[in-house]
Amino acid sequence: MEIVILAVVIAVVALGAIGGLVVSSRKKKQLPPAPPSSPSVTAPPAEPQVGEEAETARPEPRRTVEEVELPEAPAPEETAPVVEPEEAAPAAPAEPEIEVPEPTAGRLVRLRARLSRSQNSLGKGLLTLLSREHLDEDTWEEIEDTLLTADVGVAPTQELVERLRERVKVLGTRTPEELRLLLREELLALVGTEADRSVHTEPGVGVNGEEKPGVVMVVGVNGTGKTTTTGKLARVLVADGKSVVLGAADTFRAAAADQLQTWGERVGARTVRGPEGGDPASIAFDAVKEGIAENADVVLIDTAGRLHTKTGLMDELGKVKRVVEKHGSVDEILLVLDATTGQNGLVQARVFAEVVNITGIVLTKLDGTAKGGIVVAVQRELGVPVKLVGLGEGADDLAPFEPEAFVDALIGD
Ligand code: GDP
């Protein structure tokens, strides 16, 4: 009996113990979700999400400079100071390095190989034809075709052929060197050596009598290299010792403002931008305002080049110009044209010239084409000089246009 009682007691005790274990293990299972105990409940609102995101969504590529810099400062103080300091330390010195662009003097000469590589068919082709022993009608026709194929344009081609015919006749026997000089002279006359090809960026006086930066508007159809050219031009100006503010008024193309800002950051130029799809004129206005406030030397304004209707374009570009002029004059309006587009480029040039007062032409992508004759054609078309040429995708591949270096590159040494 005693034994039975003892057994019952033991059984009860044992059951009690098991029960306790179960309860405590249940408690443990229930507790974990609770541990949002006071210290981490208050601090976490920001922290845990940052932590979770950092672990799960680390590969997200949308880290802008602002996003990287902002979280670093407040974070370490709020969480356990043991973990954070290590992360904060390496992220802090994320200062972008400012590049020193190549000097602009003689850039075209340095980049000449790119021109002559693609222009063989024009200059060298002409020389070969002119060197034939008998310059019969077929040869003159071939000369004409060579010029037309290079996009020199009908009227300038006829003029040049006329001049060459005369001079070759007078010359009689021709040495290769004489021919080279003659062709050089005639091509140079066609391209023109008299025009003022400087980009006007001199500071002026604003409407309130204050000093106003030089203001340059860059216009052209999207895809011609307009934004790239604006970025490269900022480098040209910085290389020449000027301070630059960029206005990202191409609010039509989504990436244009980011693209321009990146160009600016590389040389330490601030970019004024607005919301995507925002009003280009107000951004342009703000950019010039910023330029005045910063005492900058030049403000470059990238614009949108939608050619859907001439009226739309006219409204937009005209408005940008008018609004900027509330600060003072626009000193230069550069039209960017893709040299590889031939006749299409000329049509674009015509439309833009009707809309705004173009003061200079930038021909891009001259490195990839044998159509260098477009320099002559577009100048004729608009009566405005080519001021800059793009000779590649590199940051310093934009060169002031120099007729002599250009013609020398066409003919080769
Ligand atoms: P946007 O739409 O007119 O602003 O055009 P982008 O500036 O975005 O340029 C369009 C493309 O043309 C880019 O890939 C540029 O790198 C390229 N590009 C611009 N200028 C030149 C140039 O002189 N030579 C070559 N080869 N490519 C260029």
Tab-separated table of C-alpha atoms and ligand atoms in Angstrom:
chain	number	residue	atom	x	y	z
A	1	MET	CA	0.000	0.000	0.000
A	2	GLU	CA	2.735	2.306	0.951
A	3	ILE	CA	4.440	1.337	-2.178
A	4	VAL	CA	1.335	2.163	-4.177
A	5	ILE	CA	1.012	5.552	-2.484
A	6	LEU	CA	4.675	6.230	-3.132
A	7	ALA	CA	4.255	5.280	-6.763
A	8	VAL	CA	1.266	7.589	-7.077
A	9	VAL	CA	3.206	10.427	-5.462
A	10	ILE	CA	6.149	9.857	-7.810
A	11	ALA	CA	3.791	9.728	-10.778
A	12	VAL	CA	2.124	12.981	-9.752
A	13	VAL	CA	5.472	14.692	-9.240
A	14	ALA	CA	6.723	13.381	-12.555
A	15	LEU	CA	3.608	14.558	-14.395
A	16	GLY	CA	3.920	17.918	-12.737
A	17	ALA	CA	7.499	18.231	-13.906
A	18	ILE	CA	6.623	17.257	-17.460
A	19	GLY	CA	3.756	19.701	-17.430
A	20	GLY	CA	6.085	22.436	-16.274
A	21	LEU	CA	8.494	21.686	-19.032
A	22	VAL	CA	5.785	21.813	-21.637
A	23	VAL	CA	4.494	25.092	-20.307
A	24	SER	CA	7.914	26.610	-20.162
A	25	SER	CA	8.757	25.420	-23.634
A	26	ARG	CA	5.472	26.838	-24.873
A	27	LYS	CA	6.326	30.034	-23.163
A	28	LYS	CA	9.618	30.050	-24.898
A	29	LYS	CA	7.976	29.521	-28.241
A	30	GLN	CA	5.514	32.295	-27.533
A	31	LEU	CA	8.047	34.673	-26.198
A	32	PRO	CA	10.345	35.056	-29.136
A	33	PRO	CA	7.964	37.056	-31.222
A	34	ALA	CA	7.509	39.283	-28.207
A	35	PRO	CA	11.123	40.275	-27.592
A	36	PRO	CA	10.518	43.517	-29.268
A	37	SER	CA	11.355	44.640	-25.782
A	38	SER	CA	11.604	48.309	-25.054
A	39	PRO	CA	15.099	49.191	-26.283
A	40	SER	CA	14.688	47.785	-29.776
A	41	VAL	CA	11.061	48.768	-30.199
A	42	THR	CA	11.709	52.451	-29.918
A	43	ALA	CA	14.992	52.576	-31.749
A	44	PRO	CA	14.118	50.220	-34.569
A	45	PRO	CA	11.541	52.134	-36.483
A	46	ALA	CA	14.306	53.263	-38.712
A	47	GLU	CA	17.015	50.765	-37.965
A	48	PRO	CA	15.468	47.308	-38.421
A	49	GLN	CA	14.165	48.276	-41.836
A	50	VAL	CA	17.504	49.559	-42.895
A	51	GLY	CA	19.089	46.369	-41.608
A	52	GLU	CA	16.570	44.138	-43.324
A	53	GLU	CA	16.859	46.014	-46.557
A	54	ALA	CA	20.575	45.923	-46.419
A	55	GLU	CA	20.552	42.153	-46.090
A	56	THR	CA	17.769	41.231	-48.427
A	57	ALA	CA	17.907	43.932	-51.034
A	58	ARG	CA	21.601	44.668	-51.038
A	59	PRO	CA	22.057	44.264	-54.785
A	60	GLU	CA	19.688	47.111	-55.578
A	61	PRO	CA	21.588	49.398	-57.908
A	62	ARG	CA	19.704	52.575	-57.090
A	63	ARG	CA	22.156	54.076	-54.645
A	64	THR	CA	22.538	57.727	-55.389
A	65	VAL	CA	25.089	59.897	-53.675
A	66	GLU	CA	22.393	61.331	-51.434
A	67	GLU	CA	21.184	57.894	-50.369
A	68	VAL	CA	24.647	56.737	-49.514
A	69	GLU	CA	25.563	59.795	-47.555
A	70	LEU	CA	22.365	60.457	-45.598
A	71	PRO	CA	21.910	57.197	-43.646
A	72	GLU	CA	25.464	57.096	-42.432
A	73	ALA	CA	25.399	59.892	-39.899
A	74	PRO	CA	22.283	59.250	-37.743
A	75	ALA	CA	22.391	55.455	-37.806
A	76	PRO	CA	25.368	54.680	-35.549
A	77	GLU	CA	24.055	56.697	-32.603
A	78	GLU	CA	20.697	54.985	-32.360
A	79	THR	CA	21.663	51.337	-32.441
A	80	ALA	CA	24.174	49.338	-30.458
A	81	PRO	CA	27.363	51.247	-30.933
A	82	VAL	CA	29.309	47.989	-31.184
A	83	VAL	CA	28.162	46.995	-34.637
A	84	GLU	CA	27.668	50.258	-36.479
A	85	PRO	CA	30.948	52.117	-36.164
A	86	GLU	CA	32.663	49.631	-38.454
A	87	GLU	CA	30.126	50.242	-41.200
A	88	ALA	CA	30.161	53.984	-40.792
A	89	ALA	CA	33.889	54.322	-41.063
A	90	PRO	CA	34.542	53.075	-44.595
A	91	ALA	CA	31.440	54.683	-46.127
A	92	ALA	CA	32.176	58.224	-44.976
A	93	PRO	CA	34.943	59.305	-47.376
A	94	ALA	CA	32.888	58.874	-50.564
A	95	GLU	CA	33.949	62.249	-52.036
A	96	PRO	CA	33.913	62.086	-55.836
A	97	GLU	CA	37.256	62.827	-57.387
A	98	ILE	CA	37.327	65.917	-59.557
A	99	GLU	CA	38.980	65.326	-62.892
A	100	VAL	CA	41.259	67.715	-64.704
A	101	PRO	CA	40.169	67.826	-68.349
A	102	GLU	CA	42.703	67.957	-71.159
A	103	PRO	CA	43.649	71.433	-72.370
A	104	THR	CA	41.602	72.485	-75.377
A	105	ALA	CA	44.287	74.164	-77.464
A	106	GLY	CA	45.268	71.909	-80.338
A	107	ARG	CA	42.705	69.231	-79.500
A	108	LEU	CA	41.670	68.907	-83.132
A	109	VAL	CA	45.269	68.371	-84.146
A	110	ARG	CA	45.632	65.704	-81.471
A	111	LEU	CA	42.414	64.019	-82.565
A	112	ARG	CA	43.238	64.400	-86.233
A	113	ALA	CA	43.917	60.711	-86.742
A	114	ARG	CA	40.252	60.006	-86.017
A	115	LEU	CA	39.202	62.350	-88.776
A	116	SER	CA	41.673	61.209	-91.376
A	117	ARG	CA	40.857	57.581	-90.628
A	118	SER	CA	37.266	58.110	-91.609
A	119	GLN	CA	37.736	60.822	-94.197
A	120	ASN	CA	40.059	59.005	-96.578
A	121	SER	CA	37.404	58.820	-99.200
A	122	LEU	CA	37.145	62.588	-99.401
A	123	GLY	CA	40.562	64.213	-99.285
A	124	LYS	CA	42.758	61.339	-100.381
A	125	GLY	CA	40.180	60.233	-102.932
A	126	LEU	CA	40.224	63.691	-104.485
A	127	LEU	CA	44.000	63.779	-104.587
A	128	THR	CA	44.191	60.410	-106.303
A	129	LEU	CA	41.700	61.492	-108.925
A	130	LEU	CA	43.415	64.836	-109.537
A	131	SER	CA	46.729	63.050	-109.983
A	132	ARG	CA	45.545	61.091	-112.990
A	133	GLU	CA	47.487	61.847	-116.104
A	134	HIS	CA	44.417	62.696	-118.172
A	135	LEU	CA	41.745	64.668	-116.417
A	136	ASP	CA	38.901	63.780	-118.759
A	137	GLU	CA	35.190	64.399	-118.225
A	138	ASP	CA	34.727	61.027	-116.528
A	139	THR	CA	37.382	61.919	-113.991
A	140	TRP	CA	35.753	65.262	-113.247
A	141	GLU	CA	32.489	63.457	-112.757
A	142	GLU	CA	34.170	61.108	-110.328
A	143	ILE	CA	35.539	64.099	-108.465
A	144	GLU	CA	32.070	65.539	-108.277
A	145	ASP	CA	30.618	62.236	-107.044
A	146	THR	CA	33.281	61.992	-104.365
A	147	LEU	CA	32.339	65.417	-103.036
A	148	LEU	CA	28.614	64.715	-103.153
A	149	THR	CA	29.041	61.379	-101.394
A	150	ALA	CA	30.881	63.169	-98.604
A	151	ASP	CA	27.833	65.438	-98.158
A	152	VAL	CA	29.552	68.623	-99.307
A	153	GLY	CA	26.295	69.653	-100.968
A	154	VAL	CA	25.425	70.360	-104.591
A	155	ALA	CA	26.223	74.067	-104.894
A	156	PRO	CA	29.565	73.958	-103.012
A	157	THR	CA	30.563	70.866	-105.022
A	158	GLN	CA	29.942	72.603	-108.312
A	159	GLU	CA	31.860	75.664	-107.175
A	160	LEU	CA	34.812	73.601	-106.068
A	161	VAL	CA	34.947	71.531	-109.246
A	162	GLU	CA	34.814	74.727	-111.278
A	163	ARG	CA	37.719	76.239	-109.330
A	164	LEU	CA	39.766	73.065	-109.563
A	165	ARG	CA	39.247	72.782	-113.305
A	166	GLU	CA	40.482	76.323	-113.828
A	167	ARG	CA	43.479	76.045	-111.587
A	168	VAL	CA	44.574	72.654	-112.900
A	169	LYS	CA	44.421	74.033	-116.443
A	170	VAL	CA	46.594	76.982	-115.478
A	171	LEU	CA	49.006	74.720	-113.669
A	172	GLY	CA	49.672	72.494	-116.679
A	173	THR	CA	51.882	69.710	-115.473
A	174	ARG	CA	51.137	68.872	-111.862
A	175	THR	CA	53.462	67.556	-109.209
A	176	PRO	CA	51.776	65.720	-106.311
A	177	GLU	CA	52.911	68.446	-103.939
A	178	GLU	CA	51.417	71.203	-106.103
A	179	LEU	CA	48.141	69.347	-106.288
A	180	ARG	CA	48.068	68.870	-102.568
A	181	LEU	CA	48.599	72.574	-101.923
A	182	LEU	CA	46.015	73.530	-104.502
A	183	LEU	CA	43.400	71.218	-103.066
A	184	ARG	CA	44.215	72.375	-99.542
A	185	GLU	CA	43.703	76.000	-100.527
A	186	GLU	CA	40.420	75.336	-102.272
A	187	LEU	CA	38.978	73.173	-99.510
A	188	LEU	CA	40.017	75.750	-96.950
A	189	ALA	CA	38.261	78.470	-98.939
A	190	LEU	CA	35.154	76.301	-98.992
A	191	VAL	CA	35.208	75.670	-95.243
A	192	GLY	CA	36.049	79.318	-94.543
A	193	THR	CA	38.756	80.812	-92.388
A	194	GLU	CA	37.169	84.150	-91.603
A	195	ALA	CA	34.263	83.198	-89.357
A	196	ASP	CA	34.346	83.772	-85.616
A	197	ARG	CA	34.330	80.253	-84.240
A	198	SER	CA	34.722	81.075	-80.585
A	199	VAL	CA	31.948	79.994	-78.234
A	200	HIS	CA	30.672	83.183	-76.617
A	201	THR	CA	30.730	82.677	-72.890
A	202	GLU	CA	31.858	86.051	-71.631
A	203	PRO	CA	30.037	87.304	-68.538
A	204	GLY	CA	27.744	90.261	-69.086
A	205	VAL	CA	25.455	92.548	-67.160
A	206	GLY	CA	22.151	91.169	-65.917
A	207	VAL	CA	18.813	92.988	-65.962
A	208	ASN	CA	19.369	94.301	-62.455
A	209	GLY	CA	22.816	95.582	-63.224
A	210	GLU	CA	24.504	92.628	-61.528
A	211	GLU	CA	27.229	90.557	-63.188
A	212	LYS	CA	25.683	87.744	-65.166
A	213	PRO	CA	27.460	84.567	-66.352
A	214	GLY	CA	27.752	83.821	-70.051
A	215	VAL	CA	24.665	81.800	-70.970
A	216	VAL	CA	24.786	79.032	-73.576
A	217	MET	CA	21.756	77.067	-74.729
A	218	VAL	CA	22.435	73.693	-76.343
A	219	VAL	CA	19.697	72.588	-78.727
A	220	GLY	CA	19.227	69.684	-81.121
A	221	VAL	CA	17.252	66.535	-81.766
A	222	ASN	CA	17.521	63.857	-79.097
A	223	GLY	CA	20.069	61.230	-80.016
A	224	THR	CA	22.420	63.624	-81.784
A	225	GLY	CA	24.693	63.765	-78.732
A	226	LYS	CA	23.258	66.928	-77.201
A	227	THR	CA	23.572	66.025	-73.522
A	228	THR	CA	26.972	64.432	-74.045
A	229	THR	CA	28.100	67.560	-75.855
A	230	THR	CA	26.837	69.784	-73.023
A	231	GLY	CA	28.849	67.674	-70.579
A	232	LYS	CA	31.938	67.738	-72.761
A	233	LEU	CA	31.581	71.483	-73.270
A	234	ALA	CA	31.522	71.941	-69.505
A	235	ARG	CA	34.879	70.154	-69.456
A	236	VAL	CA	36.209	72.369	-72.253
A	237	LEU	CA	35.251	75.447	-70.234
A	238	VAL	CA	36.624	74.076	-66.975
A	239	ALA	CA	39.850	73.187	-68.789
A	240	ASP	CA	40.001	76.827	-69.860
A	241	GLY	CA	39.736	77.905	-66.228
A	242	LYS	CA	36.019	78.782	-66.055
A	243	SER	CA	33.460	77.849	-63.437
A	244	VAL	CA	30.300	76.295	-64.837
A	245	VAL	CA	26.698	75.692	-63.733
A	246	LEU	CA	24.650	73.185	-65.728
A	247	GLY	CA	20.892	73.450	-66.323
A	248	ALA	CA	19.203	70.100	-66.983
A	249	ALA	CA	16.267	71.434	-68.975
A	250	ASP	CA	15.872	68.264	-71.039
A	251	THR	CA	13.061	67.001	-68.829
A	252	PHE	CA	11.613	64.933	-71.645
A	253	ARG	CA	14.235	62.165	-71.724
A	254	ALA	CA	14.217	60.399	-68.363
A	255	ALA	CA	17.954	59.833	-67.960
A	256	ALA	CA	19.130	63.157	-69.366
A	257	ALA	CA	19.344	65.003	-66.040
A	258	ASP	CA	21.254	62.156	-64.338
A	259	GLN	CA	23.569	61.939	-67.327
A	260	LEU	CA	24.281	65.664	-67.215
A	261	GLN	CA	24.759	65.671	-63.452
A	262	THR	CA	27.322	62.891	-63.753
A	263	TRP	CA	29.249	64.908	-66.336
A	264	GLY	CA	29.106	67.916	-64.026
A	265	GLU	CA	30.231	66.065	-60.924
A	266	ARG	CA	33.309	64.811	-62.728
A	267	VAL	CA	34.589	68.358	-63.123
A	268	GLY	CA	32.974	69.921	-60.070
A	269	ALA	CA	30.150	71.730	-61.889
A	270	ARG	CA	26.796	71.962	-60.115
A	271	THR	CA	23.695	70.793	-61.988
A	272	VAL	CA	20.342	72.506	-61.485
A	273	ARG	CA	17.519	70.099	-62.191
A	274	GLY	CA	13.802	69.719	-61.660
A	275	PRO	CA	11.241	66.944	-61.590
A	276	GLU	CA	11.008	64.565	-64.541
A	277	GLY	CA	8.602	66.004	-67.084
A	278	GLY	CA	8.827	69.386	-65.323
A	279	ASP	CA	8.883	72.753	-66.993
A	280	PRO	CA	12.167	73.184	-68.900
A	281	ALA	CA	11.899	76.966	-68.865
A	282	SER	CA	11.717	77.181	-65.080
A	283	ILE	CA	14.755	74.916	-64.724
A	284	ALA	CA	16.665	77.061	-67.195
A	285	PHE	CA	15.610	80.158	-65.249
A	286	ASP	CA	16.749	78.609	-61.956
A	287	ALA	CA	20.049	77.528	-63.481
A	288	VAL	CA	20.894	81.083	-64.517
A	289	LYS	CA	19.714	82.382	-61.140
A	290	GLU	CA	22.029	79.885	-59.475
A	291	GLY	CA	24.840	80.906	-61.823
A	292	ILE	CA	24.383	84.551	-60.828
A	293	ALA	CA	24.230	83.664	-57.118
A	294	GLU	CA	27.357	81.514	-57.363
A	295	ASN	CA	29.163	84.082	-59.432
A	296	ALA	CA	29.808	81.388	-62.040
A	297	ASP	CA	31.470	82.229	-65.346
A	298	VAL	CA	29.159	80.215	-67.591
A	299	VAL	CA	25.743	78.557	-67.433
A	300	LEU	CA	25.145	75.752	-69.937
A	301	ILE	CA	21.541	74.751	-70.558
A	302	ASP	CA	20.716	71.367	-72.054
A	303	THR	CA	17.296	71.422	-73.730
A	304	ALA	CA	14.885	68.784	-75.001
A	305	GLY	CA	14.867	68.157	-78.740
A	306	ARG	CA	11.449	66.855	-79.579
A	307	LEU	CA	10.760	67.343	-83.224
A	308	HIS	CA	7.220	66.001	-83.217
A	309	THR	CA	5.855	69.306	-84.381
A	310	LYS	CA	7.589	72.492	-85.222
A	311	THR	CA	5.079	74.445	-83.188
A	312	GLY	CA	5.735	72.352	-80.067
A	313	LEU	CA	9.450	72.824	-80.442
A	314	MET	CA	9.069	76.502	-81.110
A	315	ASP	CA	6.896	76.938	-78.048
A	316	GLU	CA	9.322	75.111	-75.823
A	317	LEU	CA	12.641	76.492	-77.014
A	318	GLY	CA	11.234	79.953	-77.500
A	319	LYS	CA	9.889	79.914	-73.954
A	320	VAL	CA	13.183	78.679	-72.490
A	321	LYS	CA	14.987	81.517	-74.211
A	322	ARG	CA	12.447	84.167	-73.237
A	323	VAL	CA	12.402	83.070	-69.619
A	324	VAL	CA	16.200	82.982	-69.369
A	325	GLU	CA	16.291	86.468	-70.853
A	326	LYS	CA	14.483	87.728	-67.778
A	327	HIS	CA	17.941	87.520	-66.189
A	328	GLY	CA	19.786	88.935	-69.194
A	329	SER	CA	20.998	87.889	-72.648
A	330	VAL	CA	21.488	84.373	-73.969
A	331	ASP	CA	24.972	84.620	-75.423
A	332	GLU	CA	25.188	81.516	-77.547
A	333	ILE	CA	22.727	78.998	-78.985
A	334	LEU	CA	24.565	75.928	-80.180
A	335	LEU	CA	22.846	73.484	-82.499
A	336	VAL	CA	24.085	69.915	-82.128
A	337	LEU	CA	23.956	67.847	-85.326
A	338	ASP	CA	24.942	64.245	-85.864
A	339	ALA	CA	27.355	64.296	-88.818
A	340	THR	CA	26.338	60.813	-89.889
A	341	THR	CA	22.753	61.800	-90.652
A	342	GLY	CA	23.489	63.681	-93.894
A	343	GLN	CA	20.411	65.247	-95.467
A	344	ASN	CA	18.329	64.535	-92.379
A	345	GLY	CA	20.739	66.607	-90.353
A	346	LEU	CA	20.308	69.480	-92.755
A	347	VAL	CA	16.538	69.283	-92.500
A	348	GLN	CA	16.807	69.391	-88.694
A	349	ALA	CA	19.160	72.337	-88.920
A	350	ARG	CA	16.653	74.223	-91.024
A	351	VAL	CA	13.804	73.634	-88.575
A	352	PHE	CA	15.816	74.704	-85.544
A	353	ALA	CA	17.089	77.770	-87.324
A	354	GLU	CA	13.500	78.834	-87.917
A	355	VAL	CA	12.686	78.358	-84.257
A	356	VAL	CA	15.650	79.966	-82.525
A	357	ASN	CA	18.539	82.125	-83.511
A	358	ILE	CA	21.362	79.568	-83.876
A	359	THR	CA	24.777	81.140	-83.340
A	360	GLY	CA	27.007	78.104	-83.747
A	361	ILE	CA	26.977	74.463	-84.847
A	362	VAL	CA	28.437	71.443	-83.085
A	363	LEU	CA	28.962	68.485	-85.395
A	364	THR	CA	29.126	65.237	-83.448
A	365	LYS	CA	30.233	61.737	-84.467
A	366	LEU	CA	32.668	62.987	-87.088
A	367	ASP	CA	34.900	60.135	-85.944
A	368	GLY	CA	32.624	57.520	-87.388
A	369	THR	CA	31.856	58.879	-90.825
A	370	ALA	CA	33.284	59.673	-94.217
A	371	LYS	CA	30.715	62.449	-94.485
A	372	GLY	CA	32.895	65.304	-93.282
A	373	GLY	CA	31.641	67.450	-96.145
A	374	ILE	CA	28.597	68.208	-93.998
A	375	VAL	CA	30.734	70.910	-92.359
A	376	VAL	CA	30.561	72.851	-95.595
A	377	ALA	CA	26.926	72.071	-96.327
A	378	VAL	CA	25.517	73.000	-92.944
A	379	GLN	CA	27.454	76.247	-92.728
A	380	ARG	CA	26.062	77.194	-96.117
A	381	GLU	CA	22.575	76.156	-95.112
A	382	LEU	CA	22.465	78.226	-91.929
A	383	GLY	CA	25.081	80.874	-92.572
A	384	VAL	CA	26.454	79.999	-89.139
A	385	PRO	CA	29.915	78.563	-88.420
A	386	VAL	CA	30.754	75.113	-87.060
A	387	LYS	CA	32.351	75.901	-83.704
A	388	LEU	CA	32.981	72.504	-82.181
A	389	VAL	CA	33.304	68.947	-83.412
A	390	GLY	CA	32.748	65.665	-81.604
A	391	LEU	CA	35.324	63.045	-82.435
A	392	GLY	CA	34.492	60.182	-80.114
A	393	GLU	CA	32.754	59.079	-76.962
A	394	GLY	CA	35.657	59.945	-74.673
A	395	ALA	CA	35.190	62.789	-72.183
A	396	ASP	CA	37.689	65.056	-73.929
A	397	ASP	CA	36.764	64.148	-77.493
A	398	LEU	CA	35.110	67.485	-78.223
A	399	ALA	CA	37.390	69.908	-80.032
A	400	PRO	CA	37.191	73.547	-81.068
A	401	PHE	CA	36.848	73.501	-84.843
A	402	GLU	CA	39.932	74.713	-86.691
A	403	PRO	CA	39.556	74.846	-90.484
A	404	GLU	CA	43.278	74.300	-91.190
A	405	ALA	CA	43.595	71.242	-88.975
A	406	PHE	CA	40.346	69.898	-90.403
A	407	VAL	CA	41.415	70.268	-94.024
A	408	ASP	CA	44.872	68.856	-93.283
A	409	ALA	CA	43.173	65.845	-91.742
A	410	LEU	CA	41.037	65.431	-94.865
A	411	ILE	CA	43.993	65.452	-97.212
A	412	GLY	CA	46.502	63.694	-95.001
A	413	ASP	CA	50.214	64.437	-94.974
B	1	GDP	P1	21.017	63.326	-76.755
B	1	GDP	O1	19.778	62.516	-76.728
B	1	GDP	O2	21.088	64.167	-77.976
B	1	GDP	O3	21.250	64.090	-75.505
B	1	GDP	O4	22.200	62.262	-76.968
B	1	GDP	P2	23.345	61.768	-75.984
B	1	GDP	O5	24.159	62.893	-75.497
B	1	GDP	O6	22.742	60.877	-74.968
B	1	GDP	O7	24.266	60.931	-76.990
B	1	GDP	C1	23.793	59.864	-77.767
B	1	GDP	C2	24.957	58.916	-78.088
B	1	GDP	O8	25.875	59.538	-78.969
B	1	GDP	C3	25.767	58.521	-76.867
B	1	GDP	O9	26.043	57.155	-76.914
B	1	GDP	C4	27.051	59.315	-77.007
B	1	GDP	O10	28.159	58.695	-76.410
B	1	GDP	C5	27.203	59.346	-78.513
B	1	GDP	N1	28.057	60.438	-78.972
B	1	GDP	C6	27.933	61.759	-78.692
B	1	GDP	N2	28.896	62.460	-79.303
B	1	GDP	C7	29.659	61.585	-79.992
B	1	GDP	C8	30.822	61.691	-80.845
B	1	GDP	O11	31.352	62.781	-81.118
B	1	GDP	N3	31.320	60.539	-81.374
B	1	GDP	C9	30.751	59.327	-81.135
B	1	GDP	N4	31.302	58.262	-81.710
B	1	GDP	N5	29.670	59.190	-80.346
B	1	GDP	C10	29.128	60.296	-79.780
